[in-house]
PDB file of C-alpha atoms in Angstrom:
ATOM      1  CA  UNK A   1    -110.830 -27.660 -73.172  1.00  0.00           C
ATOM      2  CA  UNK A   2    -109.865 -30.111 -70.400  1.00  0.00           C
ATOM      3  CA  UNK A   3    -106.680 -29.887 -68.373  1.00  0.00           C
ATOM      4  CA  UNK A   4    -104.819 -32.440 -66.262  1.00  0.00           C
ATOM      5  CA  UNK A   5    -104.169 -31.927 -62.570  1.00  0.00           C
ATOM      6  CA  UNK A   6    -100.732 -30.555 -63.454  1.00  0.00           C
ATOM      7  CA  UNK A   7    -102.378 -27.837 -65.541  1.00  0.00           C
ATOM      8  CA  UNK A   8    -101.286 -29.221 -68.916  1.00  0.00           C
ATOM      9  CA  UNK A   9    -103.546 -29.596 -71.918  1.00  0.00           C
ATOM     10  CA  UNK A  10    -104.616 -33.181 -72.606  1.00  0.00           C
ATOM     11  CA  UNK A  11    -103.135 -34.771 -75.772  1.00  0.00           C
ATOM     12  CA  UNK A  12    -106.536 -35.165 -77.424  1.00  0.00           C
ATOM     13  CA  UNK A  13    -107.236 -31.475 -76.865  1.00  0.00           C
ATOM     14  CA  UNK A  14    -103.893 -30.519 -78.368  1.00  0.00           C
ATOM     15  CA  UNK A  15    -104.793 -32.538 -81.460  1.00  0.00           C
ATOM     16  CA  UNK A  16    -108.156 -30.793 -81.719  1.00  0.00           C
ATOM     17  CA  UNK A  17    -106.472 -27.405 -81.326  1.00  0.00           C
ATOM     18  CA  UNK A  18    -103.909 -28.193 -84.028  1.00  0.00           C
ATOM     19  CA  UNK A  19    -106.680 -29.381 -86.340  1.00  0.00           C
ATOM     20  CA  UNK A  20    -108.669 -26.195 -85.778  1.00  0.00           C
ATOM     21  CA  UNK A  21    -105.605 -24.027 -86.388  1.00  0.00           C
ATOM     22  CA  UNK A  22    -104.883 -25.969 -89.594  1.00  0.00           C
ATOM     23  CA  UNK A  23    -108.491 -25.609 -90.767  1.00  0.00           C
ATOM     24  CA  UNK A  24    -108.428 -21.867 -90.075  1.00  0.00           C
ATOM     25  CA  UNK A  25    -105.128 -21.453 -91.938  1.00  0.00           C
ATOM     26  CA  UNK A  26    -106.454 -23.333 -94.978  1.00  0.00           C
ATOM     27  CA  UNK A  27    -109.669 -21.282 -94.897  1.00  0.00           C
ATOM     28  CA  UNK A  28    -107.765 -17.984 -94.846  1.00  0.00           C
ATOM     29  CA  UNK A  29    -105.402 -19.143 -97.589  1.00  0.00           C
ATOM     30  CA  UNK A  30    -108.226 -20.134 -99.942  1.00  0.00           C
ATOM     31  CA  UNK A  31    -110.160 -16.979 -99.108  1.00  0.00           C
ATOM     32  CA  UNK A  32    -107.116 -14.888-100.064  1.00  0.00           C
ATOM     33  CA  UNK A  33    -106.859 -16.779-103.366  1.00  0.00           C
ATOM     34  CA  UNK A  34    -110.516 -15.999-104.091  1.00  0.00           C
ATOM     35  CA  UNK A  35    -110.265 -12.357-103.040  1.00  0.00           C
ATOM     36  CA  UNK A  36    -107.111 -11.799-105.120  1.00  0.00           C
ATOM     37  CA  UNK A  37    -108.518 -13.725-108.130  1.00  0.00           C
ATOM     38  CA  UNK A  38    -105.747 -16.321-107.989  1.00  0.00           C
ATOM     39  CA  UNK A  39    -108.778 -18.568-108.223  1.00  0.00           C
ATOM     40  CA  UNK A  40    -110.715 -16.711-110.893  1.00  0.00           C
ATOM     41  CA  UNK A  41    -114.394 -15.859-110.376  1.00  0.00           C
ATOM     42  CA  UNK A  42    -116.482 -18.723-111.729  1.00  0.00           C
ATOM     43  CA  UNK A  43    -113.518 -21.111-111.915  1.00  0.00           C
ATOM     44  CA  UNK A  44    -113.708 -24.685-110.695  1.00  0.00           C
ATOM     45  CA  UNK A  45    -111.950 -25.296-107.380  1.00  0.00           C
ATOM     46  CA  UNK A  46    -109.915 -28.485-107.169  1.00  0.00           C
ATOM     47  CA  UNK A  47    -109.994 -29.971-103.679  1.00  0.00           C
ATOM     48  CA  UNK A  48    -107.203 -32.431-104.488  1.00  0.00           C
ATOM     49  CA  UNK A  49    -105.127 -29.698-106.113  1.00  0.00           C
ATOM     50  CA  UNK A  50    -105.422 -27.394-103.109  1.00  0.00           C
ATOM     51  CA  UNK A  51    -104.653 -30.252-100.741  1.00  0.00           C
ATOM     52  CA  UNK A  52    -101.447 -30.945-102.691  1.00  0.00           C
ATOM     53  CA  UNK A  53    -100.506 -27.257-102.792  1.00  0.00           C
ATOM     54  CA  UNK A  54    -101.004 -26.865 -99.033  1.00  0.00           C
ATOM     55  CA  UNK A  55     -99.595 -30.323 -98.246  1.00  0.00           C
ATOM     56  CA  UNK A  56    -102.633 -31.267 -96.201  1.00  0.00           C
ATOM     57  CA  UNK A  57    -105.373 -33.867 -96.456  1.00  0.00           C
ATOM     58  CA  UNK A  58    -108.582 -33.081 -98.298  1.00  0.00           C
ATOM     59  CA  UNK A  59    -110.508 -32.743 -95.002  1.00  0.00           C
ATOM     60  CA  UNK A  60    -109.453 -29.163 -94.034  1.00  0.00           C
ATOM     61  CA  UNK A  61    -109.898 -28.093 -97.663  1.00  0.00           C
ATOM     62  CA  UNK A  62    -113.462 -29.433 -97.717  1.00  0.00           C
ATOM     63  CA  UNK A  63    -114.182 -27.766 -94.367  1.00  0.00           C
ATOM     64  CA  UNK A  64    -112.785 -24.464 -95.650  1.00  0.00           C
ATOM     65  CA  UNK A  65    -114.871 -24.620 -98.823  1.00  0.00           C
ATOM     66  CA  UNK A  66    -118.029 -25.299 -96.811  1.00  0.00           C
ATOM     67  CA  UNK A  67    -117.283 -22.167 -94.755  1.00  0.00           C
ATOM     68  CA  UNK A  68    -116.573 -20.169 -97.900  1.00  0.00           C
ATOM     69  CA  UNK A  69    -119.881 -21.331 -99.379  1.00  0.00           C
ATOM     70  CA  UNK A  70    -121.652 -19.990 -96.271  1.00  0.00           C
ATOM     71  CA  UNK A  71    -120.263 -16.486 -96.920  1.00  0.00           C
ATOM     72  CA  UNK A  72    -120.994 -16.583-100.638  1.00  0.00           C
ATOM     73  CA  UNK A  73    -117.456 -16.957-101.989  1.00  0.00           C
ATOM     74  CA  UNK A  74    -117.812 -20.560-103.172  1.00  0.00           C
ATOM     75  CA  UNK A  75    -120.657 -22.473-104.764  1.00  0.00           C
ATOM     76  CA  UNK A  76    -121.178 -26.228-104.470  1.00  0.00           C
ATOM     77  CA  UNK A  77    -122.647 -27.856-107.555  1.00  0.00           C
ATOM     78  CA  UNK A  78    -124.229 -31.329-107.303  1.00  0.00           C
ATOM     79  CA  UNK A  79    -121.909 -34.044-108.656  1.00  0.00           C
ATOM     80  CA  UNK A  80    -119.436 -31.392-109.825  1.00  0.00           C
ATOM     81  CA  UNK A  81    -117.789 -30.006-106.712  1.00  0.00           C
ATOM     82  CA  UNK A  82    -117.046 -26.369-105.938  1.00  0.00           C
ATOM     83  CA  UNK A  83    -116.687 -23.267-108.056  1.00  0.00           C
ATOM     84  CA  UNK A  84    -115.705 -19.737-107.122  1.00  0.00           C
ATOM     85  CA  UNK A  85    -118.794 -17.552-107.184  1.00  0.00           C
ATOM     86  CA  UNK A  86    -118.886 -14.916-109.934  1.00  0.00           C
ATOM     87  CA  UNK A  87    -118.313 -11.272-109.069  1.00  0.00           C
ATOM     88  CA  UNK A  88    -121.366  -9.153-108.438  1.00  0.00           C
ATOM     89  CA  UNK A  89    -123.131  -8.160-111.629  1.00  0.00           C
ATOM     90  CA  UNK A  90    -124.130  -4.520-112.029  1.00  0.00           C
ATOM     91  CA  UNK A  91    -127.739  -5.405-111.150  1.00  0.00           C
ATOM     92  CA  UNK A  92    -126.619  -7.284-108.024  1.00  0.00           C
ATOM     93  CA  UNK A  93    -124.310  -4.437-107.079  1.00  0.00           C
ATOM     94  CA  UNK A  94    -127.131  -1.898-107.401  1.00  0.00           C
ATOM     95  CA  UNK A  95    -129.473  -4.133-105.392  1.00  0.00           C
ATOM     96  CA  UNK A  96    -126.908  -4.466-102.603  1.00  0.00           C
ATOM     97  CA  UNK A  97    -126.542  -0.710-102.332  1.00  0.00           C
ATOM     98  CA  UNK A  98    -130.292  -0.134-102.452  1.00  0.00           C
ATOM     99  CA  UNK A  99    -130.519  -2.515 -99.508  1.00  0.00           C
ATOM    100  CA  UNK A 100    -127.746  -0.689 -97.651  1.00  0.00           C
ATOM    101  CA  UNK A 101    -129.369   2.697 -98.321  1.00  0.00           C
ATOM    102  CA  UNK A 102    -132.618   1.435 -96.779  1.00  0.00           C
ATOM    103  CA  UNK A 103    -131.038  -0.220 -93.753  1.00  0.00           C
ATOM    104  CA  UNK A 104    -127.876   1.509 -92.618  1.00  0.00           C
ATOM    105  CA  UNK A 105    -128.842   5.207 -92.466  1.00  0.00           C
ATOM    106  CA  UNK A 106    -131.804   4.203 -90.291  1.00  0.00           C
ATOM    107  CA  UNK A 107    -129.477   2.126 -88.100  1.00  0.00           C
ATOM    108  CA  UNK A 108    -127.060   5.049 -87.705  1.00  0.00           C
ATOM    109  CA  UNK A 109    -129.901   7.431 -86.810  1.00  0.00           C
ATOM    110  CA  UNK A 110    -131.328   4.987 -84.275  1.00  0.00           C
ATOM    111  CA  UNK A 111    -127.888   4.296 -82.813  1.00  0.00           C
ATOM    112  CA  UNK A 112    -127.425   8.051 -82.231  1.00  0.00           C
ATOM    113  CA  UNK A 113    -130.824   8.210 -80.502  1.00  0.00           C
ATOM    114  CA  UNK A 114    -129.952   5.313 -78.178  1.00  0.00           C
ATOM    115  CA  UNK A 115    -126.230   5.944 -77.646  1.00  0.00           C
ATOM    116  CA  UNK A 116    -124.851   5.692 -74.121  1.00  0.00           C
ATOM    117  CA  UNK A 117    -121.367   5.613 -72.597  1.00  0.00           C
ATOM    118  CA  UNK A 118    -120.958   1.906 -73.283  1.00  0.00           C
ATOM    119  CA  UNK A 119    -121.914   2.370 -76.932  1.00  0.00           C
ATOM    120  CA  UNK A 120    -119.491   5.279 -77.312  1.00  0.00           C
ATOM    121  CA  UNK A 121    -116.714   3.177 -75.798  1.00  0.00           C
ATOM    122  CA  UNK A 122    -117.462   0.296 -78.166  1.00  0.00           C
ATOM    123  CA  UNK A 123    -117.380   2.591 -81.198  1.00  0.00           C
ATOM    124  CA  UNK A 124    -114.083   4.149 -80.118  1.00  0.00           C
ATOM    125  CA  UNK A 125    -112.573   0.734 -79.388  1.00  0.00           C
ATOM    126  CA  UNK A 126    -113.532  -0.558 -82.836  1.00  0.00           C
ATOM    127  CA  UNK A 127    -112.225   2.575 -84.541  1.00  0.00           C
ATOM    128  CA  UNK A 128    -108.926   2.085 -82.721  1.00  0.00           C
ATOM    129  CA  UNK A 129    -108.486  -1.313 -84.423  1.00  0.00           C
ATOM    130  CA  UNK A 130    -108.581   0.212 -87.909  1.00  0.00           C
ATOM    131  CA  UNK A 131    -105.300   0.409 -89.781  1.00  0.00           C
ATOM    132  CA  UNK A 132    -104.578   1.621 -93.291  1.00  0.00           C
ATOM    133  CA  UNK A 133    -103.794  -1.125 -95.834  1.00  0.00           C
ATOM    134  CA  UNK A 134    -100.176  -2.185 -96.150  1.00  0.00           C
ATOM    135  CA  UNK A 135    -100.445  -3.415 -99.754  1.00  0.00           C
ATOM    136  CA  UNK A 136    -102.985  -3.600-102.573  1.00  0.00           C
ATOM    137  CA  UNK A 137    -103.711  -7.324-102.221  1.00  0.00           C
ATOM    138  CA  UNK A 138    -106.051  -9.054 -99.778  1.00  0.00           C
ATOM    139  CA  UNK A 139    -103.250  -9.651 -97.305  1.00  0.00           C
ATOM    140  CA  UNK A 140    -102.756  -5.899 -97.045  1.00  0.00           C
ATOM    141  CA  UNK A 141    -106.480  -5.179 -96.973  1.00  0.00           C
ATOM    142  CA  UNK A 142    -107.579  -8.018 -94.708  1.00  0.00           C
ATOM    143  CA  UNK A 143    -107.432  -5.935 -91.528  1.00  0.00           C
ATOM    144  CA  UNK A 144    -109.497  -3.141 -93.091  1.00  0.00           C
ATOM    145  CA  UNK A 145    -112.009  -5.659 -94.477  1.00  0.00           C
ATOM    146  CA  UNK A 146    -112.490  -7.232 -91.050  1.00  0.00           C
ATOM    147  CA  UNK A 147    -112.755  -3.822 -89.372  1.00  0.00           C
ATOM    148  CA  UNK A 148    -115.259  -2.606 -91.972  1.00  0.00           C
ATOM    149  CA  UNK A 149    -117.533  -5.570 -91.308  1.00  0.00           C
ATOM    150  CA  UNK A 150    -117.288  -5.273 -87.521  1.00  0.00           C
ATOM    151  CA  UNK A 151    -117.850  -1.512 -87.648  1.00  0.00           C
ATOM    152  CA  UNK A 152    -121.051  -1.694 -89.667  1.00  0.00           C
ATOM    153  CA  UNK A 153    -122.331  -4.646 -87.653  1.00  0.00           C
ATOM    154  CA  UNK A 154    -121.677  -2.675 -84.466  1.00  0.00           C
ATOM    155  CA  UNK A 155    -123.730   0.275 -85.697  1.00  0.00           C
ATOM    156  CA  UNK A 156    -126.526  -2.111 -86.646  1.00  0.00           C
ATOM    157  CA  UNK A 157    -126.308  -3.638 -83.172  1.00  0.00           C
ATOM    158  CA  UNK A 158    -126.385  -0.229 -81.493  1.00  0.00           C
ATOM    159  CA  UNK A 159    -129.641   0.487 -83.330  1.00  0.00           C
ATOM    160  CA  UNK A 160    -131.267  -1.938 -80.914  1.00  0.00           C
ATOM    161  CA  UNK A 161    -132.702  -4.108 -83.703  1.00  0.00           C
ATOM    162  CA  UNK A 162    -131.410  -7.664 -83.842  1.00  0.00           C
ATOM    163  CA  UNK A 163    -133.272  -8.207 -87.121  1.00  0.00           C
ATOM    164  CA  UNK A 164    -131.463  -5.281 -88.723  1.00  0.00           C
ATOM    165  CA  UNK A 165    -128.116  -6.606 -87.506  1.00  0.00           C
ATOM    166  CA  UNK A 166    -128.857 -10.097 -88.829  1.00  0.00           C
ATOM    167  CA  UNK A 167    -130.103  -8.758 -92.159  1.00  0.00           C
ATOM    168  CA  UNK A 168    -126.858  -6.849 -92.689  1.00  0.00           C
ATOM    169  CA  UNK A 169    -124.725  -9.775 -91.523  1.00  0.00           C
ATOM    170  CA  UNK A 170    -126.335 -12.165 -93.989  1.00  0.00           C
ATOM    171  CA  UNK A 171    -125.312 -10.052 -96.990  1.00  0.00           C
ATOM    172  CA  UNK A 172    -121.559 -10.513 -96.319  1.00  0.00           C
ATOM    173  CA  UNK A 173    -121.319  -7.333 -98.364  1.00  0.00           C
ATOM    174  CA  UNK A 174    -117.847  -6.433 -97.066  1.00  0.00           C
ATOM    175  CA  UNK A 175    -116.366  -9.536 -98.688  1.00  0.00           C
ATOM    176  CA  UNK A 176    -118.150  -9.079-101.998  1.00  0.00           C
ATOM    177  CA  UNK A 177    -117.241  -5.401-102.165  1.00  0.00           C
ATOM    178  CA  UNK A 178    -113.565  -5.935-101.362  1.00  0.00           C
ATOM    179  CA  UNK A 179    -113.438  -8.855-103.777  1.00  0.00           C
ATOM    180  CA  UNK A 180    -114.163  -6.516-106.687  1.00  0.00           C
ATOM    181  CA  UNK A 181    -110.901  -5.593-108.379  1.00  0.00           C
ATOM    182  CA  UNK A 182    -110.704  -1.836-108.398  1.00  0.00           C
ATOM    183  CA  UNK A 183    -108.302   0.906-107.414  1.00  0.00           C
ATOM    184  CA  UNK A 184    -107.826  -0.122-103.806  1.00  0.00           C
ATOM    185  CA  UNK A 185    -106.116   3.030-102.610  1.00  0.00           C
ATOM    186  CA  UNK A 186    -109.178   3.775-100.494  1.00  0.00           C
ATOM    187  CA  UNK A 187    -108.056   3.094 -96.932  1.00  0.00           C
ATOM    188  CA  UNK A 188    -107.689   6.741 -95.823  1.00  0.00           C
ATOM    189  CA  UNK A 189    -111.070   7.709 -97.301  1.00  0.00           C
ATOM    190  CA  UNK A 190    -112.922   4.830 -95.619  1.00  0.00           C
ATOM    191  CA  UNK A 191    -111.359   5.507 -92.229  1.00  0.00           C
ATOM    192  CA  UNK A 192    -112.067   9.247 -92.456  1.00  0.00           C
ATOM    193  CA  UNK A 193    -115.729   8.464 -93.098  1.00  0.00           C
ATOM    194  CA  UNK A 194    -115.791   5.957 -90.235  1.00  0.00           C
ATOM    195  CA  UNK A 195    -114.433   8.613 -87.890  1.00  0.00           C
ATOM    196  CA  UNK A 196    -117.166  11.019 -89.006  1.00  0.00           C
ATOM    197  CA  UNK A 197    -119.784   8.368 -88.286  1.00  0.00           C
ATOM    198  CA  UNK A 198    -118.401   7.717 -84.812  1.00  0.00           C
ATOM    199  CA  UNK A 199    -118.416  11.435 -84.042  1.00  0.00           C
ATOM    200  CA  UNK A 200    -122.013  11.906 -85.230  1.00  0.00           C
ATOM    201  CA  UNK A 201    -123.379   8.841 -83.425  1.00  0.00           C
ATOM    202  CA  UNK A 202    -121.406   9.504 -80.242  1.00  0.00           C
ATOM    203  CA  UNK A 203    -122.691  13.068 -80.108  1.00  0.00           C
ATOM    204  CA  UNK A 204    -126.251  11.773 -80.095  1.00  0.00           C
ATOM    205  CA  UNK A 205    -127.186  13.681 -83.253  1.00  0.00           C
ATOM    206  CA  UNK A 206    -129.560  11.445 -85.259  1.00  0.00           C
ATOM    207  CA  UNK A 207    -129.717  13.708 -88.320  1.00  0.00           C
ATOM    208  CA  UNK A 208    -125.931  14.021 -88.526  1.00  0.00           C
ATOM    209  CA  UNK A 209    -125.523  10.256 -88.071  1.00  0.00           C
ATOM    210  CA  UNK A 210    -128.020   9.489 -90.821  1.00  0.00           C
ATOM    211  CA  UNK A 211    -126.388  12.028 -93.156  1.00  0.00           C
ATOM    212  CA  UNK A 212    -122.895  10.652 -92.436  1.00  0.00           C
ATOM    213  CA  UNK A 213    -124.002   7.103 -93.230  1.00  0.00           C
ATOM    214  CA  UNK A 214    -125.758   8.210 -96.419  1.00  0.00           C
ATOM    215  CA  UNK A 215    -122.580  10.004 -97.496  1.00  0.00           C
ATOM    216  CA  UNK A 216    -120.425   7.002 -96.646  1.00  0.00           C
ATOM    217  CA  UNK A 217    -122.604   4.630 -98.674  1.00  0.00           C
ATOM    218  CA  UNK A 218    -122.901   7.066-101.600  1.00  0.00           C
ATOM    219  CA  UNK A 219    -119.132   7.537-101.706  1.00  0.00           C
ATOM    220  CA  UNK A 220    -118.561   3.793-101.621  1.00  0.00           C
ATOM    221  CA  UNK A 221    -121.073   3.185-104.394  1.00  0.00           C
ATOM    222  CA  UNK A 222    -120.540   6.124-106.730  1.00  0.00           C
ATOM    223  CA  UNK A 223    -116.979   7.315-106.191  1.00  0.00           C
ATOM    224  CA  UNK A 224    -115.157   4.105-105.336  1.00  0.00           C
ATOM    225  CA  UNK A 225    -116.956   1.201-106.923  1.00  0.00           C
ATOM    226  CA  UNK A 226    -119.575   1.789-109.604  1.00  0.00           C
ATOM    227  CA  UNK A 227    -116.947   2.978-112.082  1.00  0.00           C
ATOM    228  CA  UNK A 228    -115.810  -0.662-112.326  1.00  0.00           C
ATOM    229  CA  UNK A 229    -118.842  -1.354-114.470  1.00  0.00           C
ATOM    230  CA  UNK A 230    -118.395   1.603-116.817  1.00  0.00           C
TER     231      UNK A 230
END
């Protein structure tokens, strides 16, 4: 961003900043509609309708939908426009958790083997950002969703394997999991399990770290989520 000699932001930069802020706001608003099923899974998404609702041009709406497509929440169909992606099927859900069971316990074990003071500080700093949900909609859960993604990505990063981190990041599993409509009174349980993971990894105990991650994933799959499909 350029500045004039008086230290003020140039007009063209202010316009770019306002445009970026507008695009981000539209993105978050549409994401919330998808997460809360205001836009139903599989439903067509009207660019013109959203632009009218938000009182903006179609440009930030199109930009937001392109970003949402990249994280798997929207699907662009040739000559038809965008649709909301369906919820995970049971087979897709099981596949996602098989993937997590292969990847994340190993990452937690390896992170415990490699942990140093910087890694411990990063884990504690991320844990400090976690707050319990304030309501049962996406607005109330957004902070926990963002923390959950950052927390698991951090553990993958601390494993020392960039490929493992990228593989987890590409799943966008935190969004697809939180998008499922289930009993969302889970904040305290998730944070308790995150604290156990931080303790095990920070102590440099690979077996405890692996066991804590296995328990965390099993609880998420079996106790909190799989009952949706029953």
